[in-house]
Amino acid sequence: MMERFKVVICVLLVSCICRTLGQTCEGNCGKQLDFCSCHPTCKSLKNCCADYKQYCVELFPYSGTTFGGTDFIVLEATFNKSSQIICRFNNNTNTVGYVDENSRGHCISPLLYETGWVPLHISSDNGTTFSRVGAWLAVHTGKLDSKFKATLVNSTKWQYYGTPNVGGTLEMTWNTSLVRAERVNIELWGYRETGEPYSDYWQGEWEYLYSLAKNQPNNGSFSFLPKPAVNGFSSWELGSVRISPSTYPDGTWNVQAAWTEDHALAWHLEEKFRQNSTAWALEKCVAWDELENQLPNFLNEIIDCPCTLAQARADTGRFHTDYGCDIEKGSVCTYHPGSVHCVRAIQASPKYGAGQQCCYDSTGAQVLTADSIGGSTPDRAHDWGSPPYKRPPRIPGQSHWVYDVLSFYYCCLWSDNCHYYFKHRPSSDCRRYQSPSSAVVFGDPHFITFDGVSYSFNGKGEYTLVSSEMKQLTIQGRTEPVNETIKATQLSAVAMKEASSDVIEVRLVSGHDGLEVLQNQKTLSFIEQSWMDLHGVFVFSPTPTNVTVMFPSGAGVEVRLRGGTMTTTVLLPEEFTDSTLGLLGKMNGDATDDLVLSNGELVQNQSNPEELFSFGVSWAVSNKSALFTYDSEYLLDTYYHAPRHDHSFIPVFSAPESPDDPLGQQASEICSGEGSKFCRYDILVGRSPSMGNATKLSFQSHISLVDDLKPVISCGWLSPPSNGRKEGTTYLQGAKVRLFCDDGYTLKGSAERVCQENGLWSGEETTCVVPSMNKR
């Protein structure tokens, strides 16, 4: 008891001294002070100022929909019962919070027109001062877990309501814990964009429209028979239903609520739609066609689609799974029938914020709109939005709905006039697509460069893996000994940055059973969300052993944990050619000049272990350029306060071959074929069959990746002849397309055409002509 009392007195004394000396975290979050720290690393270094948790706050949950209404707790900060909490998001949007029965502060997230981390300042004196600082993660509703949303039961029925044979009651459900109230209101909110497109007056807006029901019991479900909206509300064609406490007046902004997905409001459209939905939709489709004719052409600035499904899934720096058509989740492709998987270009186009979507069938071939309604379609507005967000066409989700999805309903789903839609949203084929180059680090660090040179480097320290001055990309790797007795190292962390982006670090956690991700030296949690929009970079981590980092240049970094060791793959698009240096080589297609020391000298003998070791040592990072986090005494002593390359650590350069080695038999059984030398090294030197097996798997995975990314020749889409048809919708090298004429016409030209190695179709252009009558 006396010891505990002494500790309490000590903490209070330190707090008092820090406050006397002005050492408080109030107004200083993120800073290192003279006598204590308000930096995120202070928790692990155990040098936080006494009031760190009061002012530099953590939240639970830390994320929610951009629509707002999420109630979250301010963790570990204490409030008085009389505290009047105001939460300020992004320095300009206030919501009213409250203090619960346990003296914990709560905030309500607001409606936002952006995704990503949003600065949060919290006041406990009704907005006079905002002394507590944190950050809130706003998430695209399509990427939000369904348990945090209200569900439209049979969503297709909701969005086709009023079309032939679709009617009756509609039902929705929600988790009652999302709304802390006994009775709720069911409200419809609408979204629209106003002002001249691409002008300074172009704006997006959410607006409360009307209530479907008031003072309903919060029992988790609601059903109703929809009627055409009155008072002009049926002109709102996109929206979401909100469930909120009935204690608030209708349409009160930024209160605790559950929202449905945004959706096409077929169910409340005017009576004219119900009487003849096809004619109504055609009129809308034609109006959209006329608008598109006036808008700038965005198609020339979007990236081409990969030619094959294998390429699309391998090019992780530039493309990511489209949540609306995912082969891993059963290929439920509502808007792309016939496709099994779609990807979206990660980055929006630079000028217009446009997006690219690429869809593939069960054979792995790209599906084109010229052949199928389920084909790949580009987007005037990228579904995921794009920085700086907030205004059309860069508002996440909704801008895409307005310009690319509602029009699909008009032209393709509510009427059969897809030719209008595909005129403006044609599939781009893959003739201009260039696969990225890949390089990898794995095991007791073994390296395969962008141009295919393989070698091992077992230095201990921090080294440059990739440096591109032209693209301002830097990727660094840290190695540490396998253990205290083995003279071999392994990758334990990678840190990276492009231009002015956040610094992202991925490192092994203690025990080597997971990966930890840090953003600017602060640990990120992926418990709630697997995807994060950060400053100048995206990070995706679906599991604790799988992290992918994506930069605006198209560079991608995959970090995977296998058998307790990190495997890091770097993918770079062709724009990086002739601009890379570092341990992963000079990317230019020439293996002979791959290994260049930092002083510009070329490694003369790529099979000499000592020369390779000198090459690796030359790429030790300098103190001022290091991107890593040093948040433990071990890291400070081993790397920060020491030379970045440990000259006292001399590794074993090659695997010993001893007939008496008890692991020799296992090495022979596990390691075979190409790359076996790396596997044998990790078993015989690293003394770990599991590490050797992981190295074998990583090597094989890289070989498969290189194979998936091999360039493919495309001859482009081949049209059927007028008054004829074709068989075959694959347009890659070796593909055959057969051409036929309708009855009463004669085929002229080639009846079969083959895609050739030169990217051209064999034979002659095919036409169908009326046969001339024989004259007597």
Short mmCIF file of C-alpha atoms in Angstrom, two decimals, residues 442-693:
data_model
loop_
_atom_site.label_atom_id
_atom_site.label_comp_id
_atom_site.label_asym_id
_atom_site.label_seq_id
_atom_site.Cartn_x
_atom_site.Cartn_y
_atom_site.Cartn_z
CA PHE A 442 12.22 -11.97 -48.35
CA GLY A 443 13.71 -14.43 -45.84
CA ASP A 444 17.21 -13.83 -44.42
CA PRO A 445 17.21 -10.97 -46.68
CA HIS A 446 17.24 -12.28 -50.21
CA PHE A 447 16.57 -9.82 -53.01
CA ILE A 448 15.21 -10.11 -56.53
CA THR A 449 15.56 -6.81 -58.36
CA PHE A 450 13.20 -5.21 -60.87
CA ASP A 451 15.32 -6.64 -63.69
CA GLY A 452 15.50 -10.14 -62.17
CA VAL A 453 18.93 -10.19 -60.47
CA SER A 454 18.82 -12.31 -57.31
CA TYR A 455 21.28 -12.08 -54.42
CA SER A 456 21.49 -12.11 -50.60
CA PHE A 457 22.61 -9.34 -48.27
CA ASN A 458 22.74 -9.98 -44.54
CA GLY A 459 23.84 -6.63 -43.22
CA LYS A 460 22.44 -5.35 -39.92
CA GLY A 461 21.07 -1.82 -40.09
CA GLU A 462 18.81 0.46 -42.12
CA TYR A 463 19.16 0.60 -45.89
CA THR A 464 17.60 2.18 -48.97
CA LEU A 465 15.55 -0.37 -50.90
CA VAL A 466 14.31 2.02 -53.59
CA SER A 467 15.11 5.65 -54.27
CA SER A 468 13.71 7.61 -57.20
CA GLU A 469 14.69 11.25 -57.18
CA MET A 470 12.55 11.91 -60.25
CA LYS A 471 9.37 10.55 -58.59
CA GLN A 472 10.42 11.56 -55.05
CA LEU A 473 9.82 8.01 -53.82
CA THR A 474 11.90 6.54 -50.99
CA ILE A 475 11.49 3.05 -49.54
CA GLN A 476 13.80 1.95 -46.71
CA GLY A 477 14.28 -1.39 -44.96
CA ARG A 478 15.52 -2.25 -41.48
CA THR A 479 17.17 -5.57 -40.70
CA GLU A 480 17.89 -7.24 -37.38
CA PRO A 481 19.67 -10.48 -36.43
CA VAL A 482 17.57 -13.64 -36.57
CA ASN A 483 18.62 -14.22 -32.97
CA GLU A 484 21.59 -13.59 -30.70
CA THR A 485 23.66 -16.56 -31.91
CA ILE A 486 22.94 -16.76 -35.65
CA LYS A 487 25.01 -14.62 -38.00
CA ALA A 488 22.17 -13.80 -40.36
CA THR A 489 19.55 -11.04 -40.43
CA GLN A 490 15.96 -10.59 -41.49
CA LEU A 491 13.79 -7.67 -42.53
CA SER A 492 11.97 -6.23 -39.50
CA ALA A 493 10.53 -2.97 -40.86
CA VAL A 494 10.01 -0.98 -44.06
CA ALA A 495 9.32 2.77 -44.17
CA MET A 496 8.26 4.76 -47.22
CA LYS A 497 7.26 8.15 -48.50
CA GLU A 498 6.47 9.80 -51.85
CA ALA A 499 6.86 13.57 -52.29
CA SER A 500 4.96 15.28 -49.43
CA SER A 501 2.95 12.19 -48.42
CA ASP A 502 2.61 10.83 -44.92
CA VAL A 503 5.45 8.52 -43.89
CA ILE A 504 4.16 4.94 -43.70
CA GLU A 505 6.07 2.32 -41.75
CA VAL A 506 5.21 -1.39 -41.58
CA ARG A 507 7.05 -3.46 -38.99
CA LEU A 508 7.00 -6.80 -37.25
CA VAL A 509 5.27 -6.80 -33.88
CA SER A 510 6.89 -8.43 -30.89
CA GLY A 511 6.61 -12.18 -31.29
CA HIS A 512 6.59 -11.89 -35.10
CA ASP A 513 2.94 -12.93 -35.37
CA GLY A 514 1.60 -9.74 -36.96
CA LEU A 515 2.40 -6.48 -38.73
CA GLU A 516 2.06 -3.00 -37.26
CA VAL A 517 1.40 0.05 -39.45
CA LEU A 518 2.50 3.54 -38.46
CA GLN A 519 1.51 6.86 -40.03
CA ASN A 520 3.99 9.61 -39.21
CA GLN A 521 5.22 7.57 -36.21
CA LYS A 522 1.72 6.93 -34.84
CA THR A 523 0.30 3.41 -34.81
CA LEU A 524 -2.78 2.87 -36.98
CA SER A 525 -5.50 0.44 -35.95
CA PHE A 526 -7.19 -1.59 -38.69
CA ILE A 527 -9.64 -3.27 -36.32
CA GLU A 528 -12.58 -1.18 -37.58
CA GLN A 529 -11.53 -0.38 -41.16
CA SER A 530 -9.27 -2.23 -43.61
CA TRP A 531 -8.80 0.75 -45.97
CA MET A 532 -7.52 4.21 -45.05
CA ASP A 533 -7.27 7.38 -47.13
CA LEU A 534 -4.21 9.19 -45.80
CA HIS A 535 -2.31 12.26 -46.99
CA GLY A 536 -0.78 11.39 -50.35
CA VAL A 537 -1.12 7.65 -49.81
CA PHE A 538 -3.68 4.86 -49.33
CA VAL A 539 -3.19 1.86 -47.01
CA PHE A 540 -5.11 -1.42 -47.14
CA SER A 541 -4.78 -4.05 -44.41
CA PRO A 542 -7.50 -6.73 -44.46
CA THR A 543 -5.62 -8.94 -41.97
CA PRO A 544 -2.78 -8.39 -39.45
CA THR A 545 -0.41 -10.23 -41.82
CA ASN A 546 -1.25 -8.35 -45.01
CA VAL A 547 -0.56 -4.65 -45.77
CA THR A 548 -0.57 -2.86 -49.14
CA VAL A 549 0.55 0.75 -49.54
CA MET A 550 -0.43 2.71 -52.68
CA PHE A 551 1.04 6.05 -53.82
CA PRO A 552 -0.28 8.57 -56.38
CA SER A 553 2.51 7.67 -58.85
CA GLY A 554 1.09 4.13 -59.09
CA ALA A 555 3.87 2.67 -56.93
CA GLY A 556 2.64 -0.15 -54.72
CA VAL A 557 4.31 -1.83 -51.74
CA GLU A 558 2.97 -5.17 -50.52
CA VAL A 559 4.11 -6.42 -47.10
CA ARG A 560 3.17 -9.96 -46.15
CA LEU A 561 4.03 -11.99 -43.05
CA ARG A 562 4.97 -15.59 -43.73
CA GLY A 563 6.46 -17.97 -41.17
CA GLY A 564 7.37 -15.09 -38.87
CA THR A 565 9.30 -13.24 -41.59
CA MET A 566 8.40 -10.20 -43.68
CA THR A 567 8.18 -10.37 -47.45
CA THR A 568 8.12 -6.96 -49.14
CA THR A 569 7.20 -6.61 -52.81
CA VAL A 570 7.53 -3.30 -54.65
CA LEU A 571 5.60 -2.67 -57.88
CA LEU A 572 6.55 0.31 -60.05
CA PRO A 573 4.88 1.47 -63.28
CA GLU A 574 6.94 2.10 -66.40
CA GLU A 575 7.27 5.82 -65.59
CA PHE A 576 9.94 4.80 -63.06
CA THR A 577 12.21 3.37 -65.78
CA ASP A 578 15.82 4.58 -65.44
CA SER A 579 15.04 6.49 -62.24
CA THR A 580 15.53 3.92 -59.45
CA LEU A 581 18.55 3.11 -57.30
CA GLY A 582 19.03 1.10 -54.11
CA LEU A 583 19.08 -2.53 -53.04
CA LEU A 584 16.26 -3.40 -55.47
CA GLY A 585 18.27 -2.24 -58.43
CA LYS A 586 18.14 0.00 -61.43
CA MET A 587 14.84 -0.58 -63.21
CA ASN A 588 15.58 -0.42 -66.94
CA GLY A 589 15.27 -3.97 -68.31
CA ASP A 590 19.06 -4.49 -68.25
CA ALA A 591 20.20 -6.93 -65.56
CA THR A 592 23.91 -6.18 -66.11
CA ASP A 593 23.78 -2.69 -64.59
CA ASP A 594 21.32 -3.48 -61.82
CA LEU A 595 23.60 -3.35 -58.80
CA VAL A 596 25.05 0.13 -58.46
CA LEU A 597 26.71 1.33 -55.25
CA SER A 598 25.53 4.62 -53.78
CA ASN A 599 28.71 6.25 -55.14
CA GLY A 600 27.75 5.24 -58.68
CA GLU A 601 30.19 2.32 -59.04
CA LEU A 602 28.89 -0.87 -60.64
CA VAL A 603 29.20 -4.27 -58.93
CA GLN A 604 31.59 -6.17 -61.17
CA ASN A 605 30.86 -9.70 -59.99
CA GLN A 606 27.24 -10.30 -58.99
CA SER A 607 28.10 -13.74 -57.62
CA ASN A 608 30.82 -12.54 -55.22
CA PRO A 609 29.32 -12.44 -51.67
CA GLU A 610 31.90 -9.94 -50.35
CA GLU A 611 31.35 -7.54 -53.26
CA LEU A 612 27.58 -7.87 -52.84
CA PHE A 613 27.99 -7.15 -49.14
CA SER A 614 29.92 -3.94 -49.92
CA PHE A 615 27.16 -2.97 -52.35
CA GLY A 616 24.53 -3.43 -49.63
CA VAL A 617 26.55 -1.52 -47.02
CA SER A 618 26.85 1.45 -49.39
CA TRP A 619 23.06 1.88 -49.23
CA ALA A 620 22.91 2.39 -45.44
CA VAL A 621 20.65 5.39 -44.85
CA SER A 622 21.99 8.62 -43.43
CA ASN A 623 20.73 9.88 -40.08
CA LYS A 624 18.91 12.84 -41.61
CA SER A 625 17.14 10.79 -44.29
CA ALA A 626 15.89 7.93 -42.07
CA LEU A 627 12.10 7.51 -42.16
CA PHE A 628 11.80 5.03 -39.28
CA THR A 629 10.23 5.38 -35.85
CA TYR A 630 12.44 4.91 -32.78
CA ASP A 631 10.00 4.35 -29.95
CA SER A 632 11.89 1.93 -27.71
CA GLU A 633 15.23 1.89 -25.91
CA TYR A 634 16.26 -1.01 -28.15
CA LEU A 635 15.59 0.92 -31.37
CA LEU A 636 17.22 4.07 -30.03
CA ASP A 637 20.37 2.23 -28.91
CA THR A 638 20.62 -0.18 -31.86
CA TYR A 639 19.78 2.14 -34.76
CA TYR A 640 19.24 5.80 -33.82
CA HIS A 641 22.30 6.41 -31.63
CA ALA A 642 24.47 3.96 -33.59
CA PRO A 643 25.80 3.83 -37.16
CA ARG A 644 22.98 2.91 -39.54
CA HIS A 645 25.06 -0.07 -40.67
CA ASP A 646 26.60 -2.20 -37.91
CA HIS A 647 30.17 -2.83 -39.11
CA SER A 648 30.78 -5.26 -36.23
CA PHE A 649 28.15 -7.67 -37.53
CA ILE A 650 29.77 -10.02 -40.06
CA PRO A 651 27.24 -12.53 -41.44
CA VAL A 652 27.71 -16.03 -42.76
CA PHE A 653 27.91 -15.54 -46.54
CA SER A 654 26.94 -19.02 -47.69
CA ALA A 655 25.14 -22.06 -46.35
CA PRO A 656 27.48 -24.68 -44.81
CA GLU A 657 27.10 -28.13 -46.33
CA SER A 658 27.80 -30.74 -43.64
CA PRO A 659 26.63 -34.34 -43.85
CA ASP A 660 26.35 -34.33 -40.05
CA ASP A 661 23.97 -31.37 -39.94
CA PRO A 662 20.69 -32.62 -38.40
CA LEU A 663 18.78 -30.12 -40.56
CA GLY A 664 20.42 -31.26 -43.79
CA GLN A 665 17.74 -33.83 -44.59
CA GLN A 666 14.90 -31.33 -43.99
CA ALA A 667 16.64 -28.77 -46.18
CA SER A 668 16.81 -31.32 -49.01
CA GLU A 669 13.14 -32.22 -48.59
CA ILE A 670 11.83 -28.67 -48.36
CA CYS A 671 14.15 -26.91 -50.80
CA SER A 672 14.09 -27.92 -54.43
CA GLY A 673 14.02 -26.30 -57.84
CA GLU A 674 14.68 -22.69 -58.68
CA GLY A 675 15.48 -20.54 -55.65
CA SER A 676 16.49 -23.51 -53.51
CA LYS A 677 19.75 -21.78 -52.48
CA PHE A 678 17.76 -19.16 -50.55
CA CYS A 679 15.64 -21.78 -48.86
CA ARG A 680 18.72 -23.87 -47.91
CA TYR A 681 20.47 -20.81 -46.49
CA ASP A 682 17.56 -19.97 -44.23
CA ILE A 683 17.35 -23.54 -42.91
CA LEU A 684 21.07 -24.28 -42.55
CA VAL A 685 22.23 -20.83 -41.41
CA GLY A 686 18.99 -19.46 -39.95
CA ARG A 687 18.43 -22.88 -38.29
CA SER A 688 14.73 -22.70 -39.08
CA PRO A 689 12.88 -25.11 -41.38
CA SER A 690 9.74 -22.94 -41.04
CA MET A 691 11.67 -19.89 -42.23
CA GLY A 692 13.09 -21.92 -45.11
CA ASN A 693 9.59 -23.00 -46.09
#
